[in-house]
Coordinates of C-alpha atoms and ligand atoms in Angstrom, one line a residue:
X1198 CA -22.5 3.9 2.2
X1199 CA -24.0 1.1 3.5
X1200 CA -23.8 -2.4 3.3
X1201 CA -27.2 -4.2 3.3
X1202 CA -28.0 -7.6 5.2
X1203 CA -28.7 -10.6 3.2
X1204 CA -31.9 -12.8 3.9
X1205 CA -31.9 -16.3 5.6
X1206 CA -29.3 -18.9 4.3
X1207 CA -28.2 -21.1 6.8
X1208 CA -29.3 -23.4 9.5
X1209 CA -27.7 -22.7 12.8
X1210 CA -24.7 -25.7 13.8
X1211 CA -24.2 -27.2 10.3
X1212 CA -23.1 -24.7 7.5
X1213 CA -25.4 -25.6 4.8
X1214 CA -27.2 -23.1 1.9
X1215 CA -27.2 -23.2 -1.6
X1216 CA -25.0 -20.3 -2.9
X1217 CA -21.9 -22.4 -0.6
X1218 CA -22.8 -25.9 -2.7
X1219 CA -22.8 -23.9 -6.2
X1220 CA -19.3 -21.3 -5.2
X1221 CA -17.8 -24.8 -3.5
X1222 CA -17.5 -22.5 -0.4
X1223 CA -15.1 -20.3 -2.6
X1224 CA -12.4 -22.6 -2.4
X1225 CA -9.5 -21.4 -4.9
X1226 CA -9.0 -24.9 -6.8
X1227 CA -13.2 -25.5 -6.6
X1228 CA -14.9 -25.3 -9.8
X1229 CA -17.3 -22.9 -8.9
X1230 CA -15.0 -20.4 -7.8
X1231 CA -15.3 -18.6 -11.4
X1232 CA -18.8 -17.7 -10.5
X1233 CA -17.7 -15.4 -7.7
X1234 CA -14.7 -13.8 -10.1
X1235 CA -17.5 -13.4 -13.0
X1236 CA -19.7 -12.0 -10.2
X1237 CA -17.1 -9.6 -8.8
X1238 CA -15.8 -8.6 -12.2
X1239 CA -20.0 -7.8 -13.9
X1240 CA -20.2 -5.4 -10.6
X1241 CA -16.5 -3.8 -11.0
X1242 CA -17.6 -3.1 -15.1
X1243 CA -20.5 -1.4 -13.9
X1244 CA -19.3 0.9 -11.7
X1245 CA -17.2 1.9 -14.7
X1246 CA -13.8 -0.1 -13.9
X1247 CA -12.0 -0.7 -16.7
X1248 CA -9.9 -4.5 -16.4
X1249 CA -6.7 -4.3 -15.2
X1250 CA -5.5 -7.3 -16.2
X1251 CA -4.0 -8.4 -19.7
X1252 CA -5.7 -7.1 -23.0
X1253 CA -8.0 -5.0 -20.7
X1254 CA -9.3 -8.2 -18.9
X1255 CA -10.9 -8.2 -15.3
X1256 CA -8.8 -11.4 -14.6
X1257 CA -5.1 -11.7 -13.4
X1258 CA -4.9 -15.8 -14.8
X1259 CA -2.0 -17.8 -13.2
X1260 CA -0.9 -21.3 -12.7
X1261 CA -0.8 -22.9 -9.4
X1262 CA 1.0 -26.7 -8.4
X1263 CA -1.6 -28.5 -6.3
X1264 CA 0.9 -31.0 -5.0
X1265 CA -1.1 -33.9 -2.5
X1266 CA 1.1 -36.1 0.3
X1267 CA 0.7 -39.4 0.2
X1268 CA 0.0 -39.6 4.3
X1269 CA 0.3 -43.5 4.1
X1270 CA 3.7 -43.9 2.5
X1271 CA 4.8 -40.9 5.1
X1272 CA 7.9 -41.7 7.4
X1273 CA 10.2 -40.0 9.9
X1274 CA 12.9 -41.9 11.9
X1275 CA 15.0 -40.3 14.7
X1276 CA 18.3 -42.2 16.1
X1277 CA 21.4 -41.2 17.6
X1278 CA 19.7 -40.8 21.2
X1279 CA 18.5 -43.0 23.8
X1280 CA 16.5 -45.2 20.8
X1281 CA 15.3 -45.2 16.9
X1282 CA 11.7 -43.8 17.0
X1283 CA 9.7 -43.9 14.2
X1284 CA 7.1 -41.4 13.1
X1285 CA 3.8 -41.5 11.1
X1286 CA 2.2 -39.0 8.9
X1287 CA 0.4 -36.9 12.2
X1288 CA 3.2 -36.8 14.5
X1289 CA 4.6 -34.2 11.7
X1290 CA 2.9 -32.1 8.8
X1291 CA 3.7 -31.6 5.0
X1292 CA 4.9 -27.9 4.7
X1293 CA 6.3 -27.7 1.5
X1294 CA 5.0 -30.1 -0.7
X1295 CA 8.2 -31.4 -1.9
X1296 CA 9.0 -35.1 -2.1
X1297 CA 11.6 -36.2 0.1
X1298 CA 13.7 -39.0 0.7
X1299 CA 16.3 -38.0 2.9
X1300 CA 18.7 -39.5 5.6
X1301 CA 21.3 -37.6 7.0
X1302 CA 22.5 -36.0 10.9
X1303 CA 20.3 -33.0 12.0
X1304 CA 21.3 -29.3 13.2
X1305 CA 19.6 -27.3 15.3
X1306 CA 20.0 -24.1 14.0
X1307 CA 17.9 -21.5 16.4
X1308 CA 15.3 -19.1 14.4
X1309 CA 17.4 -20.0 11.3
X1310 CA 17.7 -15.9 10.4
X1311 CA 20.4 -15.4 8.3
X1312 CA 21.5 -11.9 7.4
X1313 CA 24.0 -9.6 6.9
X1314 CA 21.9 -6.5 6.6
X1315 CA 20.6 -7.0 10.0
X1316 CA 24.0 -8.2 11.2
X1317 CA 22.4 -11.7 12.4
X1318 CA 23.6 -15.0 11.5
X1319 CA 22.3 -18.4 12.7
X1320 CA 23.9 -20.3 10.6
X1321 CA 27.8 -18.7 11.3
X1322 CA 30.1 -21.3 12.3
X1323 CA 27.7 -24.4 11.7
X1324 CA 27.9 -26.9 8.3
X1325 CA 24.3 -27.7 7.5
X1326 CA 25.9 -29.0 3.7
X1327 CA 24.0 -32.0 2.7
X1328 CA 22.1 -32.4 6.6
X1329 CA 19.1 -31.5 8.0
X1330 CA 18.1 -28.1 9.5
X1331 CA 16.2 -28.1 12.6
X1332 CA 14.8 -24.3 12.8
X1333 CA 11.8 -22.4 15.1
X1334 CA 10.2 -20.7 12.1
X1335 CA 8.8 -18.4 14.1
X1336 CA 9.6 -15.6 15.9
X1337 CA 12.5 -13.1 16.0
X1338 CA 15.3 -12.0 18.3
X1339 CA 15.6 -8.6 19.1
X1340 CA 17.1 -6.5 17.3
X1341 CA 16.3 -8.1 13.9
X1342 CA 12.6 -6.6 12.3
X1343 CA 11.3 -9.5 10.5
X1344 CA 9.6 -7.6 8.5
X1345 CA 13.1 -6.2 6.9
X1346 CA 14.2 -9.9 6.4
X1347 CA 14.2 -11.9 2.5
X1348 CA 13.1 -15.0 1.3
X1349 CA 16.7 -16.3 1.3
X1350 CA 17.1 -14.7 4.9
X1351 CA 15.0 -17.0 7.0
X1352 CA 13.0 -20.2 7.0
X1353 CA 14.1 -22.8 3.9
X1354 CA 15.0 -20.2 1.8
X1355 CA 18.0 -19.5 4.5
X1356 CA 18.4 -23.2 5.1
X1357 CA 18.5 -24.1 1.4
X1358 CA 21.4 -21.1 0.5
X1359 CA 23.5 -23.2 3.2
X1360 CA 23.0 -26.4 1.6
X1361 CA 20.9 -27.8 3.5
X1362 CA 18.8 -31.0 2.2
X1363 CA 15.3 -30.7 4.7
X1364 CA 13.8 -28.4 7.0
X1365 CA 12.0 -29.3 10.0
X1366 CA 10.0 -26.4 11.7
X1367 CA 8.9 -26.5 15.5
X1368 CA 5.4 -26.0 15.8
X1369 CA 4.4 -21.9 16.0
X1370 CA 2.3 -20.9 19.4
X1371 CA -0.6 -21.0 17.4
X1372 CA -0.4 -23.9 16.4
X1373 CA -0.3 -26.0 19.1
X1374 CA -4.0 -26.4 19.2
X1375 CA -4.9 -26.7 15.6
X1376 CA -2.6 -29.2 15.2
X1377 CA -4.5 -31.6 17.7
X1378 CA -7.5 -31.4 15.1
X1379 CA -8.5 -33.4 12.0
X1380 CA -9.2 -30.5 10.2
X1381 CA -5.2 -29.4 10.5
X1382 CA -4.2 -32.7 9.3
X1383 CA -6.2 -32.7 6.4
X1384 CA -5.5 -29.1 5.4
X1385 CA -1.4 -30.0 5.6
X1386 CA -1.8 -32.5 3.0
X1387 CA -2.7 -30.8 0.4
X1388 CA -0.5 -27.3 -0.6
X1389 CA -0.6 -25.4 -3.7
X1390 CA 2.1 -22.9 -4.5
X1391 CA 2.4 -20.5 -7.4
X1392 CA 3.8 -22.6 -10.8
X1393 CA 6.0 -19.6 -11.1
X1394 CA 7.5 -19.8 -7.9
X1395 CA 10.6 -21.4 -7.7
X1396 CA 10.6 -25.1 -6.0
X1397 CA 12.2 -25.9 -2.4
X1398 CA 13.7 -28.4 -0.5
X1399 CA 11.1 -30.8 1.3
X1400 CA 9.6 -28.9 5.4
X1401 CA 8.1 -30.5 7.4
X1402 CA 6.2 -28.8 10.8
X1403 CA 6.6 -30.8 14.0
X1404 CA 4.1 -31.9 16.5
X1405 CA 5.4 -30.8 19.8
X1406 CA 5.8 -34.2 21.2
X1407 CA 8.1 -35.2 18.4
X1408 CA 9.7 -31.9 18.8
X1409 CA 10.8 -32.7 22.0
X1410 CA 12.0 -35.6 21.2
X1411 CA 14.2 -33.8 18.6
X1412 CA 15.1 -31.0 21.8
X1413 CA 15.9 -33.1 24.2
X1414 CA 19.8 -34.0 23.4
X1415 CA 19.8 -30.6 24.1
X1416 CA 17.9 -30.0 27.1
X1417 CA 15.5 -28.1 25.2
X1418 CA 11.6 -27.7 24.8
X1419 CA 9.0 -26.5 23.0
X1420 CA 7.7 -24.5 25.6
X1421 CA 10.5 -23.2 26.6
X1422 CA 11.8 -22.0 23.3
X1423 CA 8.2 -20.5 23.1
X1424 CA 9.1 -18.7 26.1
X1425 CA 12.4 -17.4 25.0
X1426 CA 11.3 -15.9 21.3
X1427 CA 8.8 -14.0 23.2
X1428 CA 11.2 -12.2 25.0
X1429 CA 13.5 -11.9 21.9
X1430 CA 15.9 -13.5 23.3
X1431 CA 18.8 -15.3 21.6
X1432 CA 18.4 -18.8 20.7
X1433 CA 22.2 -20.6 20.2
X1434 CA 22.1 -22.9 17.2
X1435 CA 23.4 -26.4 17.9
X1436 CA 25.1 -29.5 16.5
X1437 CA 21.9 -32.1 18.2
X1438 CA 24.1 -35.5 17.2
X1439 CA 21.2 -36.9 15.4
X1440 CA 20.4 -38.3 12.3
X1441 CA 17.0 -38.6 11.1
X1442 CA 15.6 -39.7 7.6
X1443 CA 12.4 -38.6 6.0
X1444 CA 10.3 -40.2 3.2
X1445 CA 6.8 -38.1 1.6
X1446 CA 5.7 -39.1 -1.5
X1447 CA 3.9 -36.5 -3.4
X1448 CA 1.4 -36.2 -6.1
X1449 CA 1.2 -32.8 -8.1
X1450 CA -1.4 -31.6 -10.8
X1451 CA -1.3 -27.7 -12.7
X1452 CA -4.3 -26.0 -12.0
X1453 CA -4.9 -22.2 -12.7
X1454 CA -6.9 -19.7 -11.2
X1455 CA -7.3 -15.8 -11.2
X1456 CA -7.4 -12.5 -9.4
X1457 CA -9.7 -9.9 -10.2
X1458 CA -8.7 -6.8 -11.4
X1459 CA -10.1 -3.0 -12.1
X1460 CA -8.8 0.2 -12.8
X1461 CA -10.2 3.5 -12.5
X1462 CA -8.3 6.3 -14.2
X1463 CA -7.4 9.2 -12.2
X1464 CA -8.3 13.0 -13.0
X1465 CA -4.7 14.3 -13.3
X1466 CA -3.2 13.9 -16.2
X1467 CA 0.5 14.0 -14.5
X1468 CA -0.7 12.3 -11.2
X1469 CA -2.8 9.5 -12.5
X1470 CA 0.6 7.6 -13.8
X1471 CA 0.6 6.4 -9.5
X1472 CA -2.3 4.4 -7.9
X1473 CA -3.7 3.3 -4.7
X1474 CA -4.8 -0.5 -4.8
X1475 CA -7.6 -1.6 -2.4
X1476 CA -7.9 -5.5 -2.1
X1477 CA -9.8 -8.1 -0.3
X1478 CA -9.3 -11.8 -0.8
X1479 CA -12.3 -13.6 -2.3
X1480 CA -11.5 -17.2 -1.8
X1481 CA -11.9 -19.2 1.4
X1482 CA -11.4 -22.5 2.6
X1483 CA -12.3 -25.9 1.2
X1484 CA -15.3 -28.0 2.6
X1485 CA -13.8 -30.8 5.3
X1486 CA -13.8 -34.9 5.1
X1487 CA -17.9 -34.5 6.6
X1488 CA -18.7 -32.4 4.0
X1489 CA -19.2 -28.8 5.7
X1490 CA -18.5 -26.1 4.0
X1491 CA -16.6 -22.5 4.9
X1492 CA -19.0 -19.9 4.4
X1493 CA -16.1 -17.3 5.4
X1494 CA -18.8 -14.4 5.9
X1495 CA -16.3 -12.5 8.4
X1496 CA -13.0 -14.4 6.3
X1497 CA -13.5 -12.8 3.6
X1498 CA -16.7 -11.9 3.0
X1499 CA -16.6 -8.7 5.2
X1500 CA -13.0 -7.5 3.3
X1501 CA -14.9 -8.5 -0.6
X1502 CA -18.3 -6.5 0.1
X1503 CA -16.6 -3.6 2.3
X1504 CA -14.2 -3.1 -1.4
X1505 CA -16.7 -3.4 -3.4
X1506 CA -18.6 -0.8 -2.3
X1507 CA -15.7 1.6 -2.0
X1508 CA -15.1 0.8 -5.2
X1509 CA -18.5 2.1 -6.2
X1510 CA -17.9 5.3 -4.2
X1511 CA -14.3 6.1 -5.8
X1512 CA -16.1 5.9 -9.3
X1513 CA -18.6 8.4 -8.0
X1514 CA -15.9 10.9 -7.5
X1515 CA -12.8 9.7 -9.1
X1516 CA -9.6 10.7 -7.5
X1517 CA -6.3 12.9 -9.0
X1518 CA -4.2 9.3 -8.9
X1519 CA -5.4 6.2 -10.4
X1520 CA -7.5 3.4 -8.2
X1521 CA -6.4 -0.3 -8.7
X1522 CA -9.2 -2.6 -7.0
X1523 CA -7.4 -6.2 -6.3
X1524 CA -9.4 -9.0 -5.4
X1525 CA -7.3 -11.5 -4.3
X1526 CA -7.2 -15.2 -4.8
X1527 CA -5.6 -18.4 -3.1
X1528 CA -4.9 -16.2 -0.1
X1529 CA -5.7 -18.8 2.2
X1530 CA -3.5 -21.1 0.4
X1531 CA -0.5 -19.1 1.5
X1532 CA -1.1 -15.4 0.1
X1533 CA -0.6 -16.8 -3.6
X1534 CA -2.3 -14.2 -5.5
X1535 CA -1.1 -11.3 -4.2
X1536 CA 2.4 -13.2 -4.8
X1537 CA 1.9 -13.6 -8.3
X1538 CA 0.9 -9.9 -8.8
X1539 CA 3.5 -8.2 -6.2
X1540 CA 6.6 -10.7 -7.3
X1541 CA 5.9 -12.0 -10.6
X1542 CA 3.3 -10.5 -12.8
X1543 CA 1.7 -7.0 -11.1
X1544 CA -0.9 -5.5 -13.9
X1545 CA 0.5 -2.6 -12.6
X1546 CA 3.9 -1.1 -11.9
X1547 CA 4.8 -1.7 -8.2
X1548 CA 6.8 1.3 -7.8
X1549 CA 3.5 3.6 -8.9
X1550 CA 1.4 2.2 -6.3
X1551 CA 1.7 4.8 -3.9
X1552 CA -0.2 2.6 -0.6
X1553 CA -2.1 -0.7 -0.5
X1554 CA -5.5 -0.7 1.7
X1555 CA -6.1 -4.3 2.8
X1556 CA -9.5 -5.6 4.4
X1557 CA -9.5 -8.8 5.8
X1558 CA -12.2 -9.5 8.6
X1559 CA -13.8 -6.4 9.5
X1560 CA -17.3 -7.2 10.1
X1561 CA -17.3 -8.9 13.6
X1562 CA -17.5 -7.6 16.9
X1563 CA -16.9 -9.3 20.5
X1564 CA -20.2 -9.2 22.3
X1565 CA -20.2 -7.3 25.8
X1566 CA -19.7 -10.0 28.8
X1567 CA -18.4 -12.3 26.4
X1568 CA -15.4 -14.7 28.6
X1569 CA -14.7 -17.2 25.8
X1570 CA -11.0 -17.6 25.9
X1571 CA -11.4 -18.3 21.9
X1572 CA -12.5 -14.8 21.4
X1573 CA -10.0 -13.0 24.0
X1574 CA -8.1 -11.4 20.8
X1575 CA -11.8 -9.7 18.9
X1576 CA -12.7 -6.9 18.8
X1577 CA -15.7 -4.8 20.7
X1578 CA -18.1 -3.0 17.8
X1579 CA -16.2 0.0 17.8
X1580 CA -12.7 -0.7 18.0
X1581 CA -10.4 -2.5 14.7
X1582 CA -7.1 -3.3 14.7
X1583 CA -4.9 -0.7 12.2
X1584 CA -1.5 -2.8 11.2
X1585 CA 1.3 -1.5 9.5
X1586 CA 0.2 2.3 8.9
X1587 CA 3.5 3.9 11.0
X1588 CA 6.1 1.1 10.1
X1589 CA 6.2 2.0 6.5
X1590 CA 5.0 5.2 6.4
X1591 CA 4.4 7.7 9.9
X1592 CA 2.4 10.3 7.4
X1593 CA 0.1 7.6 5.8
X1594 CA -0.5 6.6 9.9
X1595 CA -1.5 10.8 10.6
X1596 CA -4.0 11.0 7.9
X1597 CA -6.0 7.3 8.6
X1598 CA -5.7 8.9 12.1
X1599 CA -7.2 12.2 11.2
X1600 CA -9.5 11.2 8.7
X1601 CA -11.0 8.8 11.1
X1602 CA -10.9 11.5 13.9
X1603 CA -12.7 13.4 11.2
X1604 CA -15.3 11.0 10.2
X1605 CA -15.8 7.7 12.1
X1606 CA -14.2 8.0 14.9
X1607 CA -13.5 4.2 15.3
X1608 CA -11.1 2.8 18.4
X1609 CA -8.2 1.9 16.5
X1610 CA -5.9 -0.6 18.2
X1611 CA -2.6 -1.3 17.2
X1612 CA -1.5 -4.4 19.4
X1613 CA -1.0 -6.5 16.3
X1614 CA 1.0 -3.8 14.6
X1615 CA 3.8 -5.4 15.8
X1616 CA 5.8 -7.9 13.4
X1617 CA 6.8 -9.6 16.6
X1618 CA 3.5 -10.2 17.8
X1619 CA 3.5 -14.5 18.3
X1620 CA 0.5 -14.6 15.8
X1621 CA 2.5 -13.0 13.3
X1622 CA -1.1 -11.3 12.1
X1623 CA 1.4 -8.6 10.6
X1624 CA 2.1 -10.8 7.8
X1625 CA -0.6 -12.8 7.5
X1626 CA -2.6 -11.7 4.8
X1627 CA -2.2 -9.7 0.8
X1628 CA -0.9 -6.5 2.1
X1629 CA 2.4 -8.4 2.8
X1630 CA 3.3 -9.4 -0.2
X1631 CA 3.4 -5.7 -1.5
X1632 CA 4.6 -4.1 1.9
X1633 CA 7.3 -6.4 1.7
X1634 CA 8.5 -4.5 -1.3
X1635 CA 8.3 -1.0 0.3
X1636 CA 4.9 0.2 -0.3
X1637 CA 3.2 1.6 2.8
X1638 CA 0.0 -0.3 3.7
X1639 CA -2.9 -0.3 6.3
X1640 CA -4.3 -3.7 6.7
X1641 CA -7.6 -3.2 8.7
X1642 CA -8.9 -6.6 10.7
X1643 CA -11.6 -7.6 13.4
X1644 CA -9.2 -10.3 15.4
X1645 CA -9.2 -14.1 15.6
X1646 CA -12.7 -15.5 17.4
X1647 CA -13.9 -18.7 17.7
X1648 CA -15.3 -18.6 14.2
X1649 CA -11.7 -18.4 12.8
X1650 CA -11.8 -20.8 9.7
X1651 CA -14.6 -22.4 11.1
X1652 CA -18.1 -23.7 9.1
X1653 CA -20.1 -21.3 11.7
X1654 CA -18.0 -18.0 10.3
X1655 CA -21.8 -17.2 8.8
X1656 CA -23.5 -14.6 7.7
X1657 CA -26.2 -14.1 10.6
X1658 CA -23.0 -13.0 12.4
X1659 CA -22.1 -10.3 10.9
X1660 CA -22.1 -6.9 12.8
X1661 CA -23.0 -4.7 9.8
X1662 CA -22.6 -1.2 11.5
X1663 CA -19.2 -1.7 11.9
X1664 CA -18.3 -3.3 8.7
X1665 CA -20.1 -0.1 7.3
X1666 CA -18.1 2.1 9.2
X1667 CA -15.1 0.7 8.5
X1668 CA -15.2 0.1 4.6
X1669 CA -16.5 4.4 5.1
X1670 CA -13.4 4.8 6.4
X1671 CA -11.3 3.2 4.2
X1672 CA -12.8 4.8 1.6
X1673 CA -12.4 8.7 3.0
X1674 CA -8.3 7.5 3.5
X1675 CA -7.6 6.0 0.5
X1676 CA -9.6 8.8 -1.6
X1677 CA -7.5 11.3 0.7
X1678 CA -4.1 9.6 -0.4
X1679 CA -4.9 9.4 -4.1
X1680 CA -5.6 13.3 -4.2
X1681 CA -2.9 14.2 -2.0
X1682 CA -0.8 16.8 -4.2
X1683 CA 2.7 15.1 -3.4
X1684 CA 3.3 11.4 -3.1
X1685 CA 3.1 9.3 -0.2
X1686 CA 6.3 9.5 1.9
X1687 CA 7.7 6.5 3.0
X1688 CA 9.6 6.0 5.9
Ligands
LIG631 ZN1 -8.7 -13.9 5.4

């Protein structure tokens, strides 16, 4: 299997060729983002795939909200402290895309984890009825596995079961960079959620300046708190004496997109009732206020070509179990497609998909002598980060590690395989949404460089040795999992 090298597209700086202008860069609400589903479904049917989808269909339809703040008519007031200070749309982000008009005192409620399972309880002892809940919404302290924890557990879902009328989030470690460019601020106005999806109670993020104005009746900052949830360590929830009031005035429209969806039957007549599923995400990003356009070769170009062409390879030799090929949409929009299919709609029964293989970024490598700080976290050309494998199941972990021992022999590094990790990479892509259920998964990915979501993530880039080897490999596990003669185990 190999994956061949396109011809010249782009211009070196600006992102700029025709394929991005007709796709719309492969933006989920874009119009031409149909052309890429039509595309990916014409190649699934002639490998053989039969649609997975309703009435034998290669699409997976759903509805999505695209709800729009109104930036201008955005405020945030803080008083109780030294003196009112008032906030534009900037100092703080739209998270939710609920409308808010809120006024009421503010708790500090630590990582805002509540759960019983795990015997952890930030809210215990503290009324957050009708007030407004100041969480980190990220990180973990030790002893609770994030990975364990439900919607209603942390974040607003935990916030909103204790009555509580807003959420504001500290800004994450990552994102105290982004959010000092344009491009965050105009990709928080705008979110999209599944229409499906139950509606929440109005987030915002915080920049960290206005953070630490919200920390510092407390003697508390950013930095600090950063500090402390990377050691795990216990972060007291607090009463801050506060009141703040929040207006965001929102605008929502129903739009609809699609996953695409093939099935390949298995060979068994008792063993092709289970499935592995193999998915990429085939949307992108959205081109900015000048115009530029995402190409997303690497994000998720690599993941969309690499499946396809296993694809191709399973209908060569169909497996015992059944192969579900998933590609995924709105994924940058906050994993939505895989949402819809694990949580509302799956064209499949969840509990017959024995493992989920998940590409997302595979076809970059970090150059030899390369010291650019934004590309400490890639990856060299023969190493790629294996996540999840051991945590949900230790025997799917032996055979991606013998079958690559047996075949490709690729450095696999596990440093992100850690749901505590401050990038939270664990749950940052498709295979979430269905490990999250219980089914063991392998997401394979490249690392964050200074490409990440960038308008130079281009083609030319592309190391396409390794993005061979590593859809190869993919392919000889997954084929070795849907003939195994007894399921899966999971942990
Ligand atoms: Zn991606």
């Amino acid at each position: 299997m190999t994956v061949r090298r396109p011809g010249p597209g782009s211009v070196r700086g600006r992102h700029t060729c025709p394929d991005c202008e007709e796709l719309g860069g492969r933006y989920t609400l874009s119009p031409g983002f149909a052309i890429a589903a039509r595309y990916l479904a014409t190649r699934l049917q002639s490998y053989g795939y039969a649609g997975a989808g309703k009435d034998g269909s290669y699409f997976q339809s759903f509805d999505l909200i695209n709800a729009r703040v109104l930036p201008d008519t955005a405020a945030m007031t803080l008083s109780g402290g030294a003196e009112t200070k008032t906030y534009k749309y900037g100092d703080f982000f739209n998270s939710a895309s609920v409308a808010a008009d809120v006024n009421a005192s503010v708790v500090f409620a630590g990582y805002g984890i509540s759960s019983k399972k795990q015997d952890h309880d930030d809210y215990a002892g503290l009324d957050v009825k009708g007030k407004i809940v100041l969480i980190m919404g990220s990180g973990t302290p030790t002893g609770v596995d994030p990975s364990l924890l439900g919607d209603e557990e942390e974040t607003v879902g935990a916030a909103m079961a204790h009555g509580a009328v807003a959420v504001l989030y500290l800004p994450r470690q990552y994102d105290l960079g982004a959010m000092k460019r344009d491009s965050y601020r105009d990709r928080s106005l705008e979110t999209v959620r599944l229409a499906v999806a139950t509606s929440k109670i109005p987030a915002v993020r915080l920049k960290e300046d206005t953070a630490n104005d919200f920390l510092r009746s407390l003697g508390l900052k950013v930095k600090d708190l950063h500090a402390t949830a990377k050691e795990g360590k216990p972060i007291g929830p607090k009463a801050t004496g506060l009141k703040a009031s929040l207006k965001l005035a929102v605008e929502t429209k129903i739009e609809s997109s699609q996953n695409v969806v093939g099935w390949l039957p298995g060979t068994d007549k008792s063993l092709r009732e289970e499935y592995v599923s193999i998915s990429a995400h085939y949307d992108h990003l959205r081109a900015n206020s000048k115009g530029e356009y995402y190409p997303g070769a690497d994000d998720d170009g690599s993941g969309t070509v690499a499946v396809l062409n296993i694809a191709r390879s399973m209908a060569m030799d169909p497996p015992k179990r059944s192969v579900l090929i998933l590609f995924h949409a709105g994924e940058e929009l906050g994993l939505l497609g895989s949402e819809y299919n694990a949580d509302f709609a799956p064209v499949r029964p969840l509990e017959k998909m024995v493992a989920n293989f998940n590409i997302d970024m595979v076809g970059r490598s970090k150059h030899a002598g390369d010291l650019n700080p934004r590309n400490s976290q890639m990856t060299s050309a023969d190493t790629i980060y294996v996540i999840g494998a051991d945590r949900t199941s230790k025997e799917l972990h032996k055979l991606n590690e013998q079958t690559n021992q047996d075949f490709e022999k690729i450095r696999f590094d596990y440093l992100l395989n850690n749901p505590s990790h401050p990038d939270q990479i664990f749950f940052r892509s498709d295979h979430w949404n269905y490990g999250k259920h219980g089914v063991p998964f392998i997401f394979y990915f490249d690392g964050v460089g200074e490409d990440y979501h960038q308008p130079s993530d281009t083609e030319d880039k592309i190391d396409y040795d390794k993005l061979t080897r590593v859809a190869r490999l993919v392919f000889q596990v997954s084929w070795r999992v849907a003939n195994l003669d007894h399921r899966l185990s999971v942990n």
